[in-house]
Short mmCIF file of C-alpha atoms in Angstrom, two decimals:
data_model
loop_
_atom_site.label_atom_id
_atom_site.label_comp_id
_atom_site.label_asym_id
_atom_site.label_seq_id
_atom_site.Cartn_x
_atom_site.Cartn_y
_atom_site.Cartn_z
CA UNK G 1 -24.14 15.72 11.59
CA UNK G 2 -23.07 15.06 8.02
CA UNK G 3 -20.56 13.03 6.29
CA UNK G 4 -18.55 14.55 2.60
CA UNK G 5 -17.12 12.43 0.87
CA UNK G 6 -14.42 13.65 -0.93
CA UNK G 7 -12.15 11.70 -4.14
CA UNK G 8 -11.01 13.60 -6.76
CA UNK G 9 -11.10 11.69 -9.83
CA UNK G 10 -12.55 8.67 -8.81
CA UNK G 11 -16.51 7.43 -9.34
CA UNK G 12 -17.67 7.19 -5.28
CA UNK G 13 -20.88 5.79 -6.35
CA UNK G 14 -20.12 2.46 -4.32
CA UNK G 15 -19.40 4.36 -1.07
CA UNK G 16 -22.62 6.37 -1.55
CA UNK G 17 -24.25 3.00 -2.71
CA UNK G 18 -23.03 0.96 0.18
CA UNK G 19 -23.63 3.68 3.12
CA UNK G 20 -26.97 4.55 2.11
CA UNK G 21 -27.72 0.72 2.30
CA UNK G 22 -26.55 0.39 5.49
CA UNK G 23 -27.83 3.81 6.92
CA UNK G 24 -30.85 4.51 4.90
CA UNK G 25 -31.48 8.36 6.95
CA UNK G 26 -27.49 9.30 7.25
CA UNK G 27 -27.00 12.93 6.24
CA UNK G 28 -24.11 12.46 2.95
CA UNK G 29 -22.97 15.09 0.62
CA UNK G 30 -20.49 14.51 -2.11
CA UNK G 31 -17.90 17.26 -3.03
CA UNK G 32 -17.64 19.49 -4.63
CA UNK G 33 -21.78 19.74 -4.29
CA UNK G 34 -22.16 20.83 -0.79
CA UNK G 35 -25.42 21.88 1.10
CA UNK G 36 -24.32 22.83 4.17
CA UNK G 37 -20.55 23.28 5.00
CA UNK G 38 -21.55 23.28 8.76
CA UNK G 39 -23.14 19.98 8.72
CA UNK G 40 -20.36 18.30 7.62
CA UNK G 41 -18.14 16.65 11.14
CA UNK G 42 -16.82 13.56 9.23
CA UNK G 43 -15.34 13.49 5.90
CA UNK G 44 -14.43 10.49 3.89
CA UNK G 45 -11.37 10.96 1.52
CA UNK G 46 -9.28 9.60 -0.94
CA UNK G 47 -6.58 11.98 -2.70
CA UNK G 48 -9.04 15.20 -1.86
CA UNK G 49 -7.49 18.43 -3.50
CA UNK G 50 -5.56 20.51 -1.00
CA UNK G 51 -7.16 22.88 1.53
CA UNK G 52 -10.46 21.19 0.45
CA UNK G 53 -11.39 20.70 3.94
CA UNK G 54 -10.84 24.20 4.85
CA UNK G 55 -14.43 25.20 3.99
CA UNK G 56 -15.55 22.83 6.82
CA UNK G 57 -15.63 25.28 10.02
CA UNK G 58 -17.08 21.60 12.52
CA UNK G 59 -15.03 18.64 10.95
CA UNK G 60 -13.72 16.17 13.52
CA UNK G 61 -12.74 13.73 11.68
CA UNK G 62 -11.37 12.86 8.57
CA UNK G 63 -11.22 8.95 7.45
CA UNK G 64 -9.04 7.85 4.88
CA UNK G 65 -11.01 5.45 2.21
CA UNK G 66 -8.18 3.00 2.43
CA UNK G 67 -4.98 1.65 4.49
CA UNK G 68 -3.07 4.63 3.36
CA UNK G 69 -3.50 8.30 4.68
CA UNK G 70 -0.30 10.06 3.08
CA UNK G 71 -2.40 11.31 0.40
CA UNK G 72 -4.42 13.32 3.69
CA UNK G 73 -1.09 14.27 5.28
CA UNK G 74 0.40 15.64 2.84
CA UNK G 75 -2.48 18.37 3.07
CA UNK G 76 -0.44 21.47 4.76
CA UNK G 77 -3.97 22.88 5.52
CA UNK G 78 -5.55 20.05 7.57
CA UNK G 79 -7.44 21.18 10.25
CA UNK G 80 -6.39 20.77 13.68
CA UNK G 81 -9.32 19.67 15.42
CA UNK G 82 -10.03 16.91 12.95
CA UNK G 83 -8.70 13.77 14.03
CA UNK G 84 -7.29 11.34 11.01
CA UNK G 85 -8.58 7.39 10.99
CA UNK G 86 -7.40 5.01 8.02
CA UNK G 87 -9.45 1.71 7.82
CA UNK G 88 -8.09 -1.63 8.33
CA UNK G 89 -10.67 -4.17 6.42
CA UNK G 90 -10.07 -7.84 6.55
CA UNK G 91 -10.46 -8.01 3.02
CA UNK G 92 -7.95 -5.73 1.91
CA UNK G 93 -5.43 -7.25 4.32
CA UNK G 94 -5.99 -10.95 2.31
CA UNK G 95 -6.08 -9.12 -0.76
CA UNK G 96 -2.46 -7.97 -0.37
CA UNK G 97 -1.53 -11.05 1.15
CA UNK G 98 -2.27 -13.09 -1.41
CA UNK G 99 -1.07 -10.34 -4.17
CA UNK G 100 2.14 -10.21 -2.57
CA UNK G 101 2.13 -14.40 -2.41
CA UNK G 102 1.19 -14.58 -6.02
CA UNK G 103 4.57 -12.41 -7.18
CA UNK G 104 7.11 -13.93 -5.29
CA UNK G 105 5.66 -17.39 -6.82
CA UNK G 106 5.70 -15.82 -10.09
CA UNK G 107 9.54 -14.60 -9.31
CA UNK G 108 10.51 -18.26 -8.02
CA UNK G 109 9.07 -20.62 -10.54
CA UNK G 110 10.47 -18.03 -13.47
CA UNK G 111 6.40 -17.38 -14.81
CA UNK G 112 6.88 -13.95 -16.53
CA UNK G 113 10.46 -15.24 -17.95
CA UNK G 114 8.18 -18.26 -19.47
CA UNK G 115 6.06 -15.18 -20.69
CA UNK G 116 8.43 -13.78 -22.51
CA UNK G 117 10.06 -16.73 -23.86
CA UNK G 118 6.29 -18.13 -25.35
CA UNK G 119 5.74 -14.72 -26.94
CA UNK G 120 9.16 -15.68 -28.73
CA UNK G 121 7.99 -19.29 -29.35
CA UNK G 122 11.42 -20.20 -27.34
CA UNK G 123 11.40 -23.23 -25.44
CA UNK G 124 13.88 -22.50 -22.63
CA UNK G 125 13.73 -24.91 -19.50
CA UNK G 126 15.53 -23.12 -16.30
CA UNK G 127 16.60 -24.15 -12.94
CA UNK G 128 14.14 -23.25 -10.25
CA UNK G 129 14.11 -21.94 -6.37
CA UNK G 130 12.03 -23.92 -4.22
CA UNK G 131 10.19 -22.09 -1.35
CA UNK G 132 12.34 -23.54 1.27
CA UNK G 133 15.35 -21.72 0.25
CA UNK G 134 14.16 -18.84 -0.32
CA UNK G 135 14.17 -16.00 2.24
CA UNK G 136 11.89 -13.29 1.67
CA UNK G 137 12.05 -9.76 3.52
CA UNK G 138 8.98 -8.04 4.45
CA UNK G 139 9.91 -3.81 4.80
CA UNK G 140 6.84 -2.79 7.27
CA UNK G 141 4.88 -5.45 9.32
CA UNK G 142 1.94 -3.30 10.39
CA UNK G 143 -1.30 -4.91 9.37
CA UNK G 144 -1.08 -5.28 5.71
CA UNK G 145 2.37 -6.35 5.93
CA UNK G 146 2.01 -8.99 9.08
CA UNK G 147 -0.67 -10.51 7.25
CA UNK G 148 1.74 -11.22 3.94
CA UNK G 149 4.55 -12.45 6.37
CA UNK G 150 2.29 -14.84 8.10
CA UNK G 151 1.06 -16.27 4.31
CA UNK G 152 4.45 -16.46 3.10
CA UNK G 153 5.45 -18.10 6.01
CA UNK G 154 2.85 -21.08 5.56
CA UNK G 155 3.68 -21.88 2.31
CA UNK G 156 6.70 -22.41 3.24
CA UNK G 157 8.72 -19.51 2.56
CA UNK G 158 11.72 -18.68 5.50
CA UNK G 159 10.15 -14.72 5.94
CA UNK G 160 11.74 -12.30 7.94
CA UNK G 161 10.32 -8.68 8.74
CA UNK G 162 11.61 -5.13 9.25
CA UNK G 163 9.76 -2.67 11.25
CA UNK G 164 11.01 1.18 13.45
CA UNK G 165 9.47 -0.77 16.48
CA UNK G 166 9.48 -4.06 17.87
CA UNK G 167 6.87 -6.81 16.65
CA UNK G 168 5.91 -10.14 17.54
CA UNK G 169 5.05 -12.69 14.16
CA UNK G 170 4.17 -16.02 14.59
CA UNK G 171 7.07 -18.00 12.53
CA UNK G 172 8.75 -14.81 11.84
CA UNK G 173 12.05 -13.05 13.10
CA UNK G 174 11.39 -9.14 12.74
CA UNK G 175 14.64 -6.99 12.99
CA UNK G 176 13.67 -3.39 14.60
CA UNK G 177 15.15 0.13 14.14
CA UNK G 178 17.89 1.50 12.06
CA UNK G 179 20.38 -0.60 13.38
CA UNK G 180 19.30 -3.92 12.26
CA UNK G 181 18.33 -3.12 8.74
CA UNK G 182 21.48 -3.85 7.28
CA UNK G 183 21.31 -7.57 8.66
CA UNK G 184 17.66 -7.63 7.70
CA UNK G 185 18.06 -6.66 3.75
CA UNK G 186 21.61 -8.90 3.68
CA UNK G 187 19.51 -11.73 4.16
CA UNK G 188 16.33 -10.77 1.62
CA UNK G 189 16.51 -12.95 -1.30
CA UNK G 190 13.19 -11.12 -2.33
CA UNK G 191 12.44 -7.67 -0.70
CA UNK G 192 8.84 -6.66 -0.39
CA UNK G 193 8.15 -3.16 0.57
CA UNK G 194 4.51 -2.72 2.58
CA UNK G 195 6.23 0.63 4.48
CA UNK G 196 3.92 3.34 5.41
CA UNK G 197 5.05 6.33 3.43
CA UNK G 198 6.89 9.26 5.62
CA UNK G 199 9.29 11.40 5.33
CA UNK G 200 11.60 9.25 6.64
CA UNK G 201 10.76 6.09 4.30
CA UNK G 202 10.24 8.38 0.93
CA UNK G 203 13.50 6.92 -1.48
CA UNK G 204 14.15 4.28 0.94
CA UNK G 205 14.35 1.93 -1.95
CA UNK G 206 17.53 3.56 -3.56
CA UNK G 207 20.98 2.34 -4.83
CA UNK G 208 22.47 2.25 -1.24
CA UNK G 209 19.97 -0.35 0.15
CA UNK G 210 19.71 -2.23 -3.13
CA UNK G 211 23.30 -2.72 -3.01
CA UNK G 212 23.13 -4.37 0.88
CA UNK G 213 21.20 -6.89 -0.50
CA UNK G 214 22.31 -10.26 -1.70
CA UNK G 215 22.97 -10.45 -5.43
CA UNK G 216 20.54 -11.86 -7.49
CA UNK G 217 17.51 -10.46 -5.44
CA UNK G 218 14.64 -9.22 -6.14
CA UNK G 219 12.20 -6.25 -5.53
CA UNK G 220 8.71 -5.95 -4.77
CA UNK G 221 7.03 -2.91 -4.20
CA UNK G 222 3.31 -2.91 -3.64
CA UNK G 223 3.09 0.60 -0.97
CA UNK G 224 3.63 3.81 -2.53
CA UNK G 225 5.78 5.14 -5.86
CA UNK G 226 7.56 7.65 -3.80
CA UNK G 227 9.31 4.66 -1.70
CA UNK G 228 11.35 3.80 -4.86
CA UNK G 229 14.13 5.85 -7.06
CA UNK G 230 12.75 4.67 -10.08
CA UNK G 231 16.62 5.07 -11.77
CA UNK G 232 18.41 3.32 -8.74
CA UNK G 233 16.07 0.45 -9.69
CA UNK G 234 16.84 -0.17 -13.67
CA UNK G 235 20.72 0.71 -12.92
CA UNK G 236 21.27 -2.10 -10.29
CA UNK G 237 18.81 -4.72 -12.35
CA UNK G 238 21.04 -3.54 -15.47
CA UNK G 239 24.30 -3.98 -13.50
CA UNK G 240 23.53 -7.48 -12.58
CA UNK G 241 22.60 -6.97 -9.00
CA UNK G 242 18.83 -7.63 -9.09
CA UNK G 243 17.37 -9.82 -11.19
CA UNK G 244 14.15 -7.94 -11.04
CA UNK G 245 11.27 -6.38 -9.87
CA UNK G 246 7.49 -6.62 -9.57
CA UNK G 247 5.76 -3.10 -9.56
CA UNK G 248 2.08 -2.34 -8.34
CA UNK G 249 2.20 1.37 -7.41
CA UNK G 250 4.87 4.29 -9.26
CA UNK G 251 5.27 8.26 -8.48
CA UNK G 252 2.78 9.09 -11.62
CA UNK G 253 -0.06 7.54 -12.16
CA UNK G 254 -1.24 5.93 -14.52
CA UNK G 255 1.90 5.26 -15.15
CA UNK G 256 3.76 7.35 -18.08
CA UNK G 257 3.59 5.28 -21.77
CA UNK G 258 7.08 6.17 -22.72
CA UNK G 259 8.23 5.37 -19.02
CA UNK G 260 10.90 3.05 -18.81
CA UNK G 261 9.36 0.13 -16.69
CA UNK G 262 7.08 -0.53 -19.41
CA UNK G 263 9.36 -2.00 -21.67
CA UNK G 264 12.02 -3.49 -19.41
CA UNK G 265 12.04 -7.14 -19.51
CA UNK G 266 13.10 -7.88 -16.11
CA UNK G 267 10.13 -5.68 -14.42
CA UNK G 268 6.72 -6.47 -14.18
CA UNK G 269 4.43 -3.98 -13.61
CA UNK G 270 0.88 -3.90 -12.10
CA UNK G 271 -1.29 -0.74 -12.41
CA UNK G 272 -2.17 -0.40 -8.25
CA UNK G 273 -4.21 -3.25 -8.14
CA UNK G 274 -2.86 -5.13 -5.42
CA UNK G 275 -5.45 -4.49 -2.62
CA UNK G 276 -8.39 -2.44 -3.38
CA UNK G 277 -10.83 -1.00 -0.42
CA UNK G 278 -14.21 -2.90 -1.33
CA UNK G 279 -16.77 -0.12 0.23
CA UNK G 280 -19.07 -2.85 1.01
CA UNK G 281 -16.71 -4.64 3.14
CA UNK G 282 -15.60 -1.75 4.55
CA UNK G 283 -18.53 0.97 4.94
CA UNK G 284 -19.17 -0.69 8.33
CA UNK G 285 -15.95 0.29 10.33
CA UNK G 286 -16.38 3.85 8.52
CA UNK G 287 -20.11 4.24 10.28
CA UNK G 288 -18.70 2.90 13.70
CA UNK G 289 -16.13 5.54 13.78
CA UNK G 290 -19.35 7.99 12.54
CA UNK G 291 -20.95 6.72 15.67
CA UNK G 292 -18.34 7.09 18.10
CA UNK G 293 -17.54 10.30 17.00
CA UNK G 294 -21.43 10.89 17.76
CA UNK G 295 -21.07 9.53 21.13
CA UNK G 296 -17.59 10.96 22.09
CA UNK G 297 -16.24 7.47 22.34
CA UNK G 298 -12.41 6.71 21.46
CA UNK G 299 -12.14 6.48 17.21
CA UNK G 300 -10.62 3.40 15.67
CA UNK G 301 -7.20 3.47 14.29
CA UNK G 302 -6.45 6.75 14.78
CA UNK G 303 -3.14 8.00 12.81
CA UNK G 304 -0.11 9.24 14.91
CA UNK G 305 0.82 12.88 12.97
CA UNK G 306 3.70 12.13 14.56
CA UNK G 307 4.82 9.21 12.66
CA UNK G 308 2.70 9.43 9.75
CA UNK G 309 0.79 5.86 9.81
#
């Protein structure tokens, strides 16, 4: 059995570095150069080009390099029999919780307005929020997103979650479904998206739901571009009703020069940097899953097509 790896665009010489240290005999090919299309049962694959894995007649599975697997979804030629895995790495989880920690501190204590006002050699002394009153709203509690509740929560942020299902945070009140997502984002002084993207949360961060939040809030998206109308954004930030936002991922990237976010002073913008897969870290859940898949065994975090995460 073989494993591809497969990442358009992107150097994989860590993956092939850090696999090949930990399994000195595996079998590895790296698209596009492929030896043997009928070796190849488990692929590992970040943003592959569409009906790549077509050429594969024996692929089982197909493991996404990272938390995310919309990039493999959105494949309309995915093979049947292959079963999709994402990886869940302790270190990426931290990462983003202490990303996501670091810009609502920014947003509270007023850093990148001090930014601004230094480049202008302004001294301009402003009120501040302390933690305590400040309620932050986490959009999708699944790993990634529990993880940033919980470290909000001990530093003394009042944190509150939204999720489709039910979910049990230490410290934190999670409001479930459809229903209650009106009384979760009228409460969100600072809105963090960590959503899995669907079809169902693509635009979710649009005019309608900025506008059932309290005035003065403020928006932080570190999941995918596609969760955010880019317009909606600057027109309710320009109108008064957000203060801001703090960007990490956008619907092009690298993100356009002449775009507007770049120049807008009340958005901050990050170029997808928030949680990165470390292949080191994370090579060893990939070659359990190889295993299993060896021995017929159950796979780890196995995707539901169904819902799309």
């Amino acid at each position: 059995m073989s494993i591809i790896i497969v990442n358009q665009g992107k150097d994989v010489t860590p993956w092939v570095k850090a696999l090949r240290e930990r399994r000195p005999e595996l079998s590895l090919q790296v698209y596009p150069e492929i030896t043997s299309t009928e070796d190849v049962e488990f692929a590992l694959a970040w943003n592959h080009p569409p009906g790549a894995f077509k050429q594969f007649p024996n692929l089982k599975c197909i493991s996404s390099m990272g938390a995310g697997v919309d990039h493999i979804l959105r494949d309309p030629e995915l093979p049947e029999a292959a079963t999709i895995v994402r990886i869940t790495d302790a270190d990426l989880t931290k990462d983003m919780a202490n990303f996501t920690l670091a810009l609502v501190l920014n947003h509270v204590r007023g850093l990148s307005f001090y930014k601004t006002k230094e480049q202008a050699k302004e001294w301009k002394p402003q009120p501040y929020l302390r933690n305590e009153n400040v309620t932050v709203g986490v959009m999708g509690v699944g790993v990634l997103g529990a993880e940033a509740a919980l470290q909000l929560s001990k530093n003394g942020f009042n944190v509150i979650g939204w999720a489709r299902t039910p979910k049990n945070i230490e410290g934190v009140q999670v409001y479930a479904g459809d229903d209650n997502l009106d009384a979760f984002l009228a409460q969100s002084d600072v809105l963090i998206c960590l959503l899995p993207l669907t079809s169902e949360t693509a635009d979710i961060l649009n005019k309608e739901t900025f506008n059932k939040l309290p005035k003065g809030a403020f928006v932080i998206n570190v999941a995918r571009g596609q969760h955010l109308v880019d317009n909606d954004l600057v027109e309710m930030i320009d109108n008064g009703h957000l203060s801001g936002a703090s960007l990490d991922v956008f619907r092009e990237e690298p993100l356009p020069k002449d775009h507007v976010f770049w120049n807008h002073p009340a958005i901050h913008v990050t170029p997808h940097i928030a949680s990165v897969t470390n292949p080191a870290s994370a090579v060893a859940q990939v070659l359990e899953n190889y295993d299993r898949l060896q021995r017929n065994e159950p796979l780890l975090n196995i995707v539901s097509l169904e819902k799309g995460y």
